[in-house]
mmCIF file of C-alpha atoms in Angstrom:
data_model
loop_
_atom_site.group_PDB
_atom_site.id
_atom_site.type_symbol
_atom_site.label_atom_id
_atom_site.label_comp_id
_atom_site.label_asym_id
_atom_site.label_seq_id
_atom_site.Cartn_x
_atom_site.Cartn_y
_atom_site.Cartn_z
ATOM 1 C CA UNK A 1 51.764 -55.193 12.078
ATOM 2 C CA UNK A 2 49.684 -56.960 9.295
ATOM 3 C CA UNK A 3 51.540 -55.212 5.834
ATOM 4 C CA UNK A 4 50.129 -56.130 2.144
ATOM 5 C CA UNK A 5 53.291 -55.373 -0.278
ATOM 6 C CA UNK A 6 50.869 -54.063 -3.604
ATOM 7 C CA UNK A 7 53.939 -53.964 -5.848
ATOM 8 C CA UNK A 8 56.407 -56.739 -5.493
ATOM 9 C CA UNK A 9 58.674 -58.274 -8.095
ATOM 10 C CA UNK A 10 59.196 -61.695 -6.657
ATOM 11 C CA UNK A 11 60.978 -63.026 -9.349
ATOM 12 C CA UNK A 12 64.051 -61.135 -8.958
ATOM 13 C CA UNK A 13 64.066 -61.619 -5.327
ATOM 14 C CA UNK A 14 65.596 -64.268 -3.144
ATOM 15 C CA UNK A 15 63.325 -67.082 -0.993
ATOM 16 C CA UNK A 16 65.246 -65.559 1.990
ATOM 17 C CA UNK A 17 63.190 -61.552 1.512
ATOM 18 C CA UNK A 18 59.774 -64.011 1.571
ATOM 19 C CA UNK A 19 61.088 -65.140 4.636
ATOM 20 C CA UNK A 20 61.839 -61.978 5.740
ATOM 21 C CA UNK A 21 58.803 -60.269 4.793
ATOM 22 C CA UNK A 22 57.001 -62.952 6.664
ATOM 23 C CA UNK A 23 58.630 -62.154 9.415
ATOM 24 C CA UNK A 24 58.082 -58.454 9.485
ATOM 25 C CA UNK A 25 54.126 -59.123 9.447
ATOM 26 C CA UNK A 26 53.749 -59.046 5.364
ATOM 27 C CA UNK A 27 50.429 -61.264 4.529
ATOM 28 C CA UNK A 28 50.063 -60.870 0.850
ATOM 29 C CA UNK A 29 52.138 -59.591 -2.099
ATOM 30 C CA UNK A 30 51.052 -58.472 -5.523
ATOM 31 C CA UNK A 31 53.169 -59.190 -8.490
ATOM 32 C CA UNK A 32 52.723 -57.037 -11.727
ATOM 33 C CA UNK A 33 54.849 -57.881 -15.109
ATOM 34 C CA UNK A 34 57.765 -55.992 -15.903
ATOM 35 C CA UNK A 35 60.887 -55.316 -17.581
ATOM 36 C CA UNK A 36 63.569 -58.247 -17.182
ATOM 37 C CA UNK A 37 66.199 -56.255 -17.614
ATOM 38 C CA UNK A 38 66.496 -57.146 -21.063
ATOM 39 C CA UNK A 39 64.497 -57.049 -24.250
ATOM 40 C CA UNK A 40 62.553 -60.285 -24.553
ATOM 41 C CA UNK A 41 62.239 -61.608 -28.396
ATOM 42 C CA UNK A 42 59.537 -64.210 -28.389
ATOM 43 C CA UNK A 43 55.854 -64.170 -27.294
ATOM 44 C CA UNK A 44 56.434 -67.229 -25.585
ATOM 45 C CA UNK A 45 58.984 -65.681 -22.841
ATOM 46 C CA UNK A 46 56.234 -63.530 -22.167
ATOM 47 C CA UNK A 47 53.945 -66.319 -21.599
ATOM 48 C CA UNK A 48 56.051 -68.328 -20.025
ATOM 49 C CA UNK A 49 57.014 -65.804 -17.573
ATOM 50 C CA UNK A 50 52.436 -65.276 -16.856
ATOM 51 C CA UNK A 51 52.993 -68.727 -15.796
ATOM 52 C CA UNK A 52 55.785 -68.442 -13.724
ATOM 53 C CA UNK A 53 54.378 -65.290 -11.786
ATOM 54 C CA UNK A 54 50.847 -67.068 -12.086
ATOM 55 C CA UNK A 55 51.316 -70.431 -11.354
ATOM 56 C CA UNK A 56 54.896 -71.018 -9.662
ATOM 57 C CA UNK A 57 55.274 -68.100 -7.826
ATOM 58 C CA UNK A 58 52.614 -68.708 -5.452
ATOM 59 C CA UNK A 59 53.496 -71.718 -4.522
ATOM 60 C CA UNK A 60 56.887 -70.287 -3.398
ATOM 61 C CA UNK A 61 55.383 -67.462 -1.392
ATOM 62 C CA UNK A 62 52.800 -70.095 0.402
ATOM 63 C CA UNK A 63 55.975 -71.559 1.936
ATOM 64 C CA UNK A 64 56.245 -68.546 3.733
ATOM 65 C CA UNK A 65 52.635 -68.157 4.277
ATOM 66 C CA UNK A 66 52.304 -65.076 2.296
ATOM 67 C CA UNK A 67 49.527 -64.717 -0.215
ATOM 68 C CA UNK A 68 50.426 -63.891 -3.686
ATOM 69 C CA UNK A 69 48.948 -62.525 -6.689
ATOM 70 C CA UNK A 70 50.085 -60.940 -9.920
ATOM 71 C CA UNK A 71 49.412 -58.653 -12.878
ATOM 72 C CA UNK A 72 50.124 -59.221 -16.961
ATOM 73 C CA UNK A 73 50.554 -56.907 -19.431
ATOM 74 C CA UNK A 74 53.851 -55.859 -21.757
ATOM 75 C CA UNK A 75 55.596 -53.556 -19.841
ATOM 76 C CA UNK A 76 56.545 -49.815 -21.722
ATOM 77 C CA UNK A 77 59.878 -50.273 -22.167
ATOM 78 C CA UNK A 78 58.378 -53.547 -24.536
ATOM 79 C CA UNK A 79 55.857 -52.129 -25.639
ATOM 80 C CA UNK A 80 58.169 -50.570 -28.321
ATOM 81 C CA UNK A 81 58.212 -53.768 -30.177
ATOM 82 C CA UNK A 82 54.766 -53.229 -31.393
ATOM 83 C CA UNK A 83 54.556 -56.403 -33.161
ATOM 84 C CA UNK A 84 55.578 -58.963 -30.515
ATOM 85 C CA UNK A 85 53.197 -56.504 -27.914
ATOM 86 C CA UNK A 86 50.363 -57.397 -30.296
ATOM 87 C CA UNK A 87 51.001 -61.062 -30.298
ATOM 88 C CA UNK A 88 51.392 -61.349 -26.031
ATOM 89 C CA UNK A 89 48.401 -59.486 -25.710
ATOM 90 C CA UNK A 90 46.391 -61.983 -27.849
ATOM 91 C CA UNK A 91 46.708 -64.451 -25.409
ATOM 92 C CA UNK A 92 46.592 -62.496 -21.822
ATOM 93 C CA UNK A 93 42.314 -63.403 -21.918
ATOM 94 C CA UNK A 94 43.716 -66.337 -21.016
ATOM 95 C CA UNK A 95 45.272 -65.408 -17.790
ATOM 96 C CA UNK A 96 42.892 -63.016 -16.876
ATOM 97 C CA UNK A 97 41.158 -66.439 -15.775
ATOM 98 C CA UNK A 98 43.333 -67.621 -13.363
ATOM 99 C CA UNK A 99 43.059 -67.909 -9.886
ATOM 100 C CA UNK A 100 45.849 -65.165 -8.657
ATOM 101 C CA UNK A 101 45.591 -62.800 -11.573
ATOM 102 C CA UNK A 102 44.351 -59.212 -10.817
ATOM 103 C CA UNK A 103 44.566 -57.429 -13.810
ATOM 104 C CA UNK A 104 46.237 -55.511 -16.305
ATOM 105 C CA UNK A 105 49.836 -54.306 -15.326
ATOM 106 C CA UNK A 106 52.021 -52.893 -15.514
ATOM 107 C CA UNK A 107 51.121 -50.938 -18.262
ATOM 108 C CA UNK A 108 51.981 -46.964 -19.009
ATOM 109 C CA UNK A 109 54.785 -45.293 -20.263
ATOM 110 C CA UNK A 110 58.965 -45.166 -20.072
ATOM 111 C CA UNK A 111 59.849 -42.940 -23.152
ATOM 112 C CA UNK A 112 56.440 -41.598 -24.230
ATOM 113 C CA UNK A 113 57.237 -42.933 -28.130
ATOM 114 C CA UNK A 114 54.225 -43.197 -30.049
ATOM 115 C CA UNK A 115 55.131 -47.606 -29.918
ATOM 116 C CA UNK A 116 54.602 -47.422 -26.082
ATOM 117 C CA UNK A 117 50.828 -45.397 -25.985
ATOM 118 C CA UNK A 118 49.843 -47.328 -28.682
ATOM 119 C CA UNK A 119 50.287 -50.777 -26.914
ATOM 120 C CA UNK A 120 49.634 -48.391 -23.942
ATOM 121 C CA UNK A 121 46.170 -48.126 -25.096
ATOM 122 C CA UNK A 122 45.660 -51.571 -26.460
ATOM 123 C CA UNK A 123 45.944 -52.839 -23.015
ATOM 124 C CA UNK A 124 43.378 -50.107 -21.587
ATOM 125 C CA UNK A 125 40.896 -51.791 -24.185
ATOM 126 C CA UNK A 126 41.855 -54.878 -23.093
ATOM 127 C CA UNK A 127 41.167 -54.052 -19.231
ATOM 128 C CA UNK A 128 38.037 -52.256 -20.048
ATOM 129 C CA UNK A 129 36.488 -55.177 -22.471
ATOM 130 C CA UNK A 130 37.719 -58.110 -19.725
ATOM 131 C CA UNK A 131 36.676 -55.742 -17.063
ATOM 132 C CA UNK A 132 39.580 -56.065 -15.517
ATOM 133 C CA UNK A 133 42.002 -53.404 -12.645
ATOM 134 C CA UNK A 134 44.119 -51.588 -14.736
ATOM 135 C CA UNK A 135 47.817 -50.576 -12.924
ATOM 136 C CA UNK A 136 49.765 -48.000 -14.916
ATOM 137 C CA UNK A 137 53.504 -47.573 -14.476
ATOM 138 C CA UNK A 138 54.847 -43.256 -14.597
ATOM 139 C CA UNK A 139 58.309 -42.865 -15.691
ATOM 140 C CA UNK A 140 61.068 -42.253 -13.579
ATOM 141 C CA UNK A 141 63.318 -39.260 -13.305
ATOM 142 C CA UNK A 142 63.041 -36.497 -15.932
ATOM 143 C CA UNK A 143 60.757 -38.454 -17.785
ATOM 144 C CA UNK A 144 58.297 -38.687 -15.028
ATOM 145 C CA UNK A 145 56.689 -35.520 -15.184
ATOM 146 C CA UNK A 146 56.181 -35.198 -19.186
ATOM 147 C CA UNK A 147 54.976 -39.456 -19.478
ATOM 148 C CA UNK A 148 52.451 -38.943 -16.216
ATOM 149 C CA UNK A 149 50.684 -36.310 -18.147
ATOM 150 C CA UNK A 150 50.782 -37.860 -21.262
ATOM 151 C CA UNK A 151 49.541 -40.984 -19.656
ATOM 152 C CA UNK A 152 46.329 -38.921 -17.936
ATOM 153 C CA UNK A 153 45.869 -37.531 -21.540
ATOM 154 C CA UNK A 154 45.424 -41.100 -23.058
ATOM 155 C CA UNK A 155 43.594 -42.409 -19.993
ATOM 156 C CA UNK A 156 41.079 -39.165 -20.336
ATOM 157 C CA UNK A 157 39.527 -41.024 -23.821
ATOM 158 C CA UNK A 158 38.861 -44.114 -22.153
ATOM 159 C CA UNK A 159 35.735 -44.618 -20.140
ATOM 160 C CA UNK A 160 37.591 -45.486 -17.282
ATOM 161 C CA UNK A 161 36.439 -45.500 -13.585
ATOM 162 C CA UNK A 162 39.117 -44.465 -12.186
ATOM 163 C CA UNK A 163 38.848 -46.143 -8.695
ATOM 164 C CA UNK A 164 39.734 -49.006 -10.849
ATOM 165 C CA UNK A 165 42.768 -47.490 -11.971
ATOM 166 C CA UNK A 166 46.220 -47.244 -10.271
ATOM 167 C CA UNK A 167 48.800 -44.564 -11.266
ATOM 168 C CA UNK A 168 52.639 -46.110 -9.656
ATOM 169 C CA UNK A 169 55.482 -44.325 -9.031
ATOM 170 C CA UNK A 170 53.941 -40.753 -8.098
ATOM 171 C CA UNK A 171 56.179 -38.076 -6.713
ATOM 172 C CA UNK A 172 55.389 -34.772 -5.644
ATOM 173 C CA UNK A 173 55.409 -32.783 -9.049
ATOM 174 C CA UNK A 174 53.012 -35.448 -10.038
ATOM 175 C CA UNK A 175 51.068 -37.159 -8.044
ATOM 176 C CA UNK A 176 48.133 -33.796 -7.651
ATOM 177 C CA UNK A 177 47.022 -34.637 -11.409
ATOM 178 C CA UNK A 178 46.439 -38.205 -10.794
ATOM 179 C CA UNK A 179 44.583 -37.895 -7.640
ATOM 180 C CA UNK A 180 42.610 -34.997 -8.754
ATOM 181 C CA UNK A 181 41.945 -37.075 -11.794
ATOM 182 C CA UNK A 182 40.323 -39.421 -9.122
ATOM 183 C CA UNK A 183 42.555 -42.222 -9.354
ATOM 184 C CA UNK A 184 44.530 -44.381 -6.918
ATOM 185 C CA UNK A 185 47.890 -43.704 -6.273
ATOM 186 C CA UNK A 186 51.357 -45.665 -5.652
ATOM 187 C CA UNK A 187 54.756 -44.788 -4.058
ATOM 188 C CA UNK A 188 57.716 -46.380 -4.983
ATOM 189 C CA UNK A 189 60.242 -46.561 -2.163
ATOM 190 C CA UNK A 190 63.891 -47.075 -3.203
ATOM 191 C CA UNK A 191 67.370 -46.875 -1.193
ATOM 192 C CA UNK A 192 68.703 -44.828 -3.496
ATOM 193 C CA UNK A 193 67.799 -42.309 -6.837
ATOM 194 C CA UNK A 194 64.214 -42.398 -6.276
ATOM 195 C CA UNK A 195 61.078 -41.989 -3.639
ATOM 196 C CA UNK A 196 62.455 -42.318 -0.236
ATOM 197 C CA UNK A 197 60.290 -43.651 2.499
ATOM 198 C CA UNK A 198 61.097 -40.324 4.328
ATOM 199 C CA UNK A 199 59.134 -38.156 1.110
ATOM 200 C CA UNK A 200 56.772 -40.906 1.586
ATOM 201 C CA UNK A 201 55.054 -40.310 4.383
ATOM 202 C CA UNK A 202 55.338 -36.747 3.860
ATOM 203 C CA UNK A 203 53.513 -37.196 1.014
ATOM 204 C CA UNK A 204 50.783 -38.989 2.984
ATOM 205 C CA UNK A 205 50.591 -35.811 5.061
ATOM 206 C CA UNK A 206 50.231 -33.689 2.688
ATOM 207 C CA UNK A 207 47.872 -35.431 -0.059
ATOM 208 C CA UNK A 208 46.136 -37.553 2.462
ATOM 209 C CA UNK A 209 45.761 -41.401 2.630
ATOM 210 C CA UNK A 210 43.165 -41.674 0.486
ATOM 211 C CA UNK A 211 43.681 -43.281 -2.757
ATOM 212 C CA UNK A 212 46.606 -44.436 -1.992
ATOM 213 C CA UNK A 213 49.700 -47.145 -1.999
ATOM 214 C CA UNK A 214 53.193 -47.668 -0.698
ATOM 215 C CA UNK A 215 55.018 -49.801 -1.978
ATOM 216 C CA UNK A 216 59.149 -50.751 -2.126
ATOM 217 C CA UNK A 217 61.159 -51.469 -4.987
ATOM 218 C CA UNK A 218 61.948 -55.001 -5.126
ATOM 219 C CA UNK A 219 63.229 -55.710 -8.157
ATOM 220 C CA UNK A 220 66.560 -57.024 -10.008
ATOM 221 C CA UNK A 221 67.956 -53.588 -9.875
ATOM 222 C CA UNK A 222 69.409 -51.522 -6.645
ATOM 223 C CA UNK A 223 66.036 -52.103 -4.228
ATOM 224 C CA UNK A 224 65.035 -52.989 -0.947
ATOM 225 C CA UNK A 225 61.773 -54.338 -0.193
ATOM 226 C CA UNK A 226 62.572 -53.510 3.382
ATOM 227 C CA UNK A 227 62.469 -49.743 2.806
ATOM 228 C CA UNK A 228 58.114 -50.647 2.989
ATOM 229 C CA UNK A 229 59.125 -51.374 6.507
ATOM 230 C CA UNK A 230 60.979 -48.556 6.828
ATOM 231 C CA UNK A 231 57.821 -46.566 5.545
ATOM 232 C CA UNK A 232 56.090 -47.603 8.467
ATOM 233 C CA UNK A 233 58.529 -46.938 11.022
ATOM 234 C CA UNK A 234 58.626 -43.494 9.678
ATOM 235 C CA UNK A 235 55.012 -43.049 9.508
ATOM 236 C CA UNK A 236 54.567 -44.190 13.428
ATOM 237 C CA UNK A 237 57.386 -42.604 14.773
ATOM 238 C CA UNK A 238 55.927 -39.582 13.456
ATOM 239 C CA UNK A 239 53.103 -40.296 15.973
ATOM 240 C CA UNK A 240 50.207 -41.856 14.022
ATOM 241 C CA UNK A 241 48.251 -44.493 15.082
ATOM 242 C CA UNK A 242 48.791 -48.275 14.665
ATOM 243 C CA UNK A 243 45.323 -48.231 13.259
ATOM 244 C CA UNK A 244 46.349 -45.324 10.600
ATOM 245 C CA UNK A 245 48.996 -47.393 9.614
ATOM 246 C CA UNK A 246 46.863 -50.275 8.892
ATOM 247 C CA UNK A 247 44.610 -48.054 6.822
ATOM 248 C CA UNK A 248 47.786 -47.060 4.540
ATOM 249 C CA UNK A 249 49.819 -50.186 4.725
ATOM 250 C CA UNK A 250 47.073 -52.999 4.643
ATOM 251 C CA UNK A 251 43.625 -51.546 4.385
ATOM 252 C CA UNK A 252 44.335 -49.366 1.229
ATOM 253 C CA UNK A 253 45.750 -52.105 -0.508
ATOM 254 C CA UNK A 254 43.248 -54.344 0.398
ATOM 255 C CA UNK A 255 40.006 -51.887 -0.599
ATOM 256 C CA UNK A 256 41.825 -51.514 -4.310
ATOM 257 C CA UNK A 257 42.987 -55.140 -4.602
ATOM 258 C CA UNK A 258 39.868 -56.156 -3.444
ATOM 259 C CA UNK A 259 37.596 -54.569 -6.519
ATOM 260 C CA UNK A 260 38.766 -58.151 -8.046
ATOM 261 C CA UNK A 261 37.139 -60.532 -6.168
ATOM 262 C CA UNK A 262 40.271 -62.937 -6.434
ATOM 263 C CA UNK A 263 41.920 -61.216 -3.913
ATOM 264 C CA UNK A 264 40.140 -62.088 -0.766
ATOM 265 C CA UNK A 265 41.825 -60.149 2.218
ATOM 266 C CA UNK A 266 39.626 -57.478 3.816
ATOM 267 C CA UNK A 267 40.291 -55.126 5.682
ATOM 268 C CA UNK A 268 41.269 -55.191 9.124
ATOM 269 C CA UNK A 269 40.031 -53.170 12.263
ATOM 270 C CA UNK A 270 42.400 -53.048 16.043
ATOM 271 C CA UNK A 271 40.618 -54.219 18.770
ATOM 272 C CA UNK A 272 41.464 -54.396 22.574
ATOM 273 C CA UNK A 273 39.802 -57.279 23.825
ATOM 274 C CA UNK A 274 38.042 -55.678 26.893
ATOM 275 C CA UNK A 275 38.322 -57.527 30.497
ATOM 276 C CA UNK A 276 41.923 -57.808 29.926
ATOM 277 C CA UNK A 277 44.152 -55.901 32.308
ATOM 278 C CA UNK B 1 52.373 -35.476 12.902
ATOM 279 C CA UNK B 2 55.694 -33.638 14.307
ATOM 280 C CA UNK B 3 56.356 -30.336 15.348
ATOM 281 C CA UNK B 4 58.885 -28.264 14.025
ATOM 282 C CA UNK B 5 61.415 -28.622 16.705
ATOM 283 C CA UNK B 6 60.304 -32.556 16.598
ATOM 284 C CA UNK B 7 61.212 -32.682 13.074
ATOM 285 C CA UNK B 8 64.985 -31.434 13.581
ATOM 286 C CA UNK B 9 65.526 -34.275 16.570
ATOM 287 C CA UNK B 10 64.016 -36.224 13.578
ATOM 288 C CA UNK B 11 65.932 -35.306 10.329
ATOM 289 C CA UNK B 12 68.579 -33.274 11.415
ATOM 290 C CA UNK B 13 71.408 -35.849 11.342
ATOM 291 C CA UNK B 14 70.148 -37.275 7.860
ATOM 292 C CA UNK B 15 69.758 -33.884 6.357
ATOM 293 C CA UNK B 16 73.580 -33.083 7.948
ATOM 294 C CA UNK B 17 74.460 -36.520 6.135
ATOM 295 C CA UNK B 18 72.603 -35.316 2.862
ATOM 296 C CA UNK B 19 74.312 -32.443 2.381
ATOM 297 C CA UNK B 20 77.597 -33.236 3.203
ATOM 298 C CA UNK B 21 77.624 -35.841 0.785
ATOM 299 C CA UNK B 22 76.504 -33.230 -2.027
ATOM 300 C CA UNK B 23 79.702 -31.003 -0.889
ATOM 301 C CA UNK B 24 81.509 -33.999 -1.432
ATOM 302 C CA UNK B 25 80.454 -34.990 -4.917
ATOM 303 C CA UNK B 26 81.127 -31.163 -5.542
ATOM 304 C CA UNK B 27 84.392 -31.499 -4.273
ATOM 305 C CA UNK B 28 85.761 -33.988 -6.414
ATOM 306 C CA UNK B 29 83.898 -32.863 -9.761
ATOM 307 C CA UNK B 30 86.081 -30.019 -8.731
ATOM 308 C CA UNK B 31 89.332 -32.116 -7.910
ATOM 309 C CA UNK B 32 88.591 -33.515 -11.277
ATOM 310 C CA UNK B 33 88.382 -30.473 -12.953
ATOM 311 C CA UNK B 34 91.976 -29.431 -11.516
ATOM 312 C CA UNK B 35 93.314 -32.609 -12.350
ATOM 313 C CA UNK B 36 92.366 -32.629 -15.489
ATOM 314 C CA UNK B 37 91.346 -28.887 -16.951
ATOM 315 C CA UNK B 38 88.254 -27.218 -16.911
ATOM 316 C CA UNK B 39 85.246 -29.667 -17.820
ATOM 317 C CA UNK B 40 82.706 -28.716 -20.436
ATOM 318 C CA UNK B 41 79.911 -26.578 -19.461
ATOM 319 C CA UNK B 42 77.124 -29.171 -17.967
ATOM 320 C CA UNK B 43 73.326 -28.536 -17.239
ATOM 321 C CA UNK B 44 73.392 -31.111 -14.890
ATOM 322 C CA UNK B 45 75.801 -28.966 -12.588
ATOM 323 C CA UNK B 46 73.769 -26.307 -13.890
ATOM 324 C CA UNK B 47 70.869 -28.063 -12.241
ATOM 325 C CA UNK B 48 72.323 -28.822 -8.612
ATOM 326 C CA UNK B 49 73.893 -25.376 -8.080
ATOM 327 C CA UNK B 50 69.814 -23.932 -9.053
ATOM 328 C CA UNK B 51 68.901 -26.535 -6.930
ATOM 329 C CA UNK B 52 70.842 -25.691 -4.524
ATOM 330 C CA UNK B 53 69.467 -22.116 -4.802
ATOM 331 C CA UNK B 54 66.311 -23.244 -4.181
ATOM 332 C CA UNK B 55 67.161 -24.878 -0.438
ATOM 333 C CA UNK B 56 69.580 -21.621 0.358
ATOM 334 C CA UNK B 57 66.095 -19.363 0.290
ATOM 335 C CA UNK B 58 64.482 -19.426 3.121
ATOM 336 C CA UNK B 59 61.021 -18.128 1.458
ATOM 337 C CA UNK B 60 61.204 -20.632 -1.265
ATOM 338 C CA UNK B 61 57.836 -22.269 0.134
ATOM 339 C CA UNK B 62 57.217 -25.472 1.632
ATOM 340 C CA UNK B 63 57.223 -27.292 -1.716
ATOM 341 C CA UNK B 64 61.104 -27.551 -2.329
ATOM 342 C CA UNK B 65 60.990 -31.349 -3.044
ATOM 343 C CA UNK B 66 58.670 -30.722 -5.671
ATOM 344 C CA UNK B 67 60.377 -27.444 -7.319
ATOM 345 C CA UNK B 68 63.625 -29.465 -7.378
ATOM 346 C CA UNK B 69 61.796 -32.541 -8.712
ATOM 347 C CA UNK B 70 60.497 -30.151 -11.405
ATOM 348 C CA UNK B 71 63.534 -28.771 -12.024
ATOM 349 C CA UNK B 72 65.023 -32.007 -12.416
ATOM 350 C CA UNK B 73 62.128 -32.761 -15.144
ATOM 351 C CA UNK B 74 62.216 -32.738 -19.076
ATOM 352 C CA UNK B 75 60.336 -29.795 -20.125
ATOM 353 C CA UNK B 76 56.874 -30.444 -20.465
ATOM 354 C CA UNK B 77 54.406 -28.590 -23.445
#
């Protein structure tokens, strides 16, 4: 089955999970800036890291024939170095430019500290004046519940449309505000201490497919970009149709993706070729 | 979607699997505890025994992820 991966930190991952994803019928991948797992000191890492996800890692999903784009923005947990925050959004115009780059993300909150909505809403300026997407990261665990409705709050003063915005990591004590709000939606699907892929597609169930994203962690931490796969198992052992699955695990990506023109994959219908036996 | 009966042949074993391991972790903060003398009162055991609570009643509603989630949460304003 044709699979877009929306939320994919190819960075931290090895050339063998491209491979892999290849295999398993993934087409395109979208990489957002994040956390490195440390706290980064100069503008330039920053930068230099836009060009890595902007410039080299393309190239090293192409081998694999897998599309891939990417998001910049200082991540929250960053953001609460106000001063370097300032500096790397002075200069992410100039990525906004390039050929792969979809927007502004990921953005949002970790601790809720008055550092991380200020640079929080610096960067919604930013998306709304370079009309660019805008994807906003939710806490996780007991901070989830308290930063998503801070982060609705702050988004609420912004003249925002929100079918250009995309809420991540939404469980199900918070993921009725966003899409009430009118916004798209993302799951995050870990092995372990988070979203499983089982809640998942309960979740789709219950809230609808509408709005929304699935996506797997696949990051430097404990992750498995497989547990996307997994998702869809799930989702058609359950009995829906191969074509409902494209609509959650290729089309939906593709119809929010899409708003940027840079990302070119539509989507896709099934079709039995008739005269065939 | 499943039936009811479809979602046990589903689930059952992982739920089975789930729960066991919870016993487990209860078991040896409890071994621990015997080892070593009575911990400190926690509201993190706090929370998994009302969590707990939560799964034992069967008229709880069909929203127990989210009440546990919730309960899991930092209180909001």
């Amino acid at each position: 089955m044709h699979i877009i991966q929306p939320h994919y930190h190819g960075i931290a991952r090895t050339a063998q999970d491209y491979e892999r994803m290849a295999m398993s019928g993934v087409a395109a991948v979208a990489e957002p800036a994040f956390w490195a797992g440390f706290d980064r000191l100069y503008p330039e890492t920053f930068l230099d890291y836009f060009r890595q996800i902007s410039e080299f890692e393309p190239t090293r999903a192409a081998w694999y024939g897998i599309r891939h784009f990417c998001w910049v923005a200082v991540n929250p947990k960053e953001a609460e170095n106000p001063e370097l925050s300032r500096a790397v959004l002075e200069k992410m115009p100039e990525f906004f430019a390039k050929p792969t780059v979809l927007g502004v993300g990921e953005t949002g909150l970790h601790k809720s500290s008055n550092n991380e909505c200020e640079i929080m809403e610096a960067q919604v300026e930013l998306a709304l004046e370079y009309d660019q997407l805008l994807l906003v990261h939710t806490p996780h665990l007991q901070d989830k519940l308290r930063g998503t409705r801070r982060i609705l709050e702050i988004l609420k003063n912004f003249p925002l449309d929100p079918g250009r915005v995309w809420i991540d990591h939404v469980e199900e004590h918070t993921i009725r505000q966003a899409k009430d709000a009118g916004y798209w939606v993302g799951f995050t699907l870990y092995p372990i201490t988070k979203c499983s892929f089982r809640r998942a597609v309960d979740m789709l169930e219950r809230f609808g497919i509408e709005r929304t994203l699935v996506n797997s962690s696949a990051d430097w931490g404990p992750s498995d970009p497989f547990t996307l796969q997994q998702c869809i198992l799930d989702f058609r052992r359950r009995g829906h149709s191969l074509q409902e699955a494209i609509e959650v695990f290729y089309n939906n990506p593709a119809r929010y993706l899409g708003q940027n023109p840079k990302f070119d994959l539509a989507p896709i219908q099934v079709e039995t070729i008739s005269g065939t036996t | 979607m499943l039936n009811a009966e479809q979602v046990l042949d589903e689930y059952f074993l992982d739920a089975r699997c789930m729960l066991i391991e919870i016993a487990a972790t209860l078991d040896r903060y409890d071994a621990a505890g015997e080892r070593e003398g009575t911990p400190p009162a926690s509201p993190r055991l706090d929370q998994i025994y009302q969590s707990l609570g939560i799964l034992a009643d069967r008229q709880s509603g069909s929203n127990r992820a989210e009440q546990l989630l919730t309960l899991f949460s930092d209180p909001v304003d």
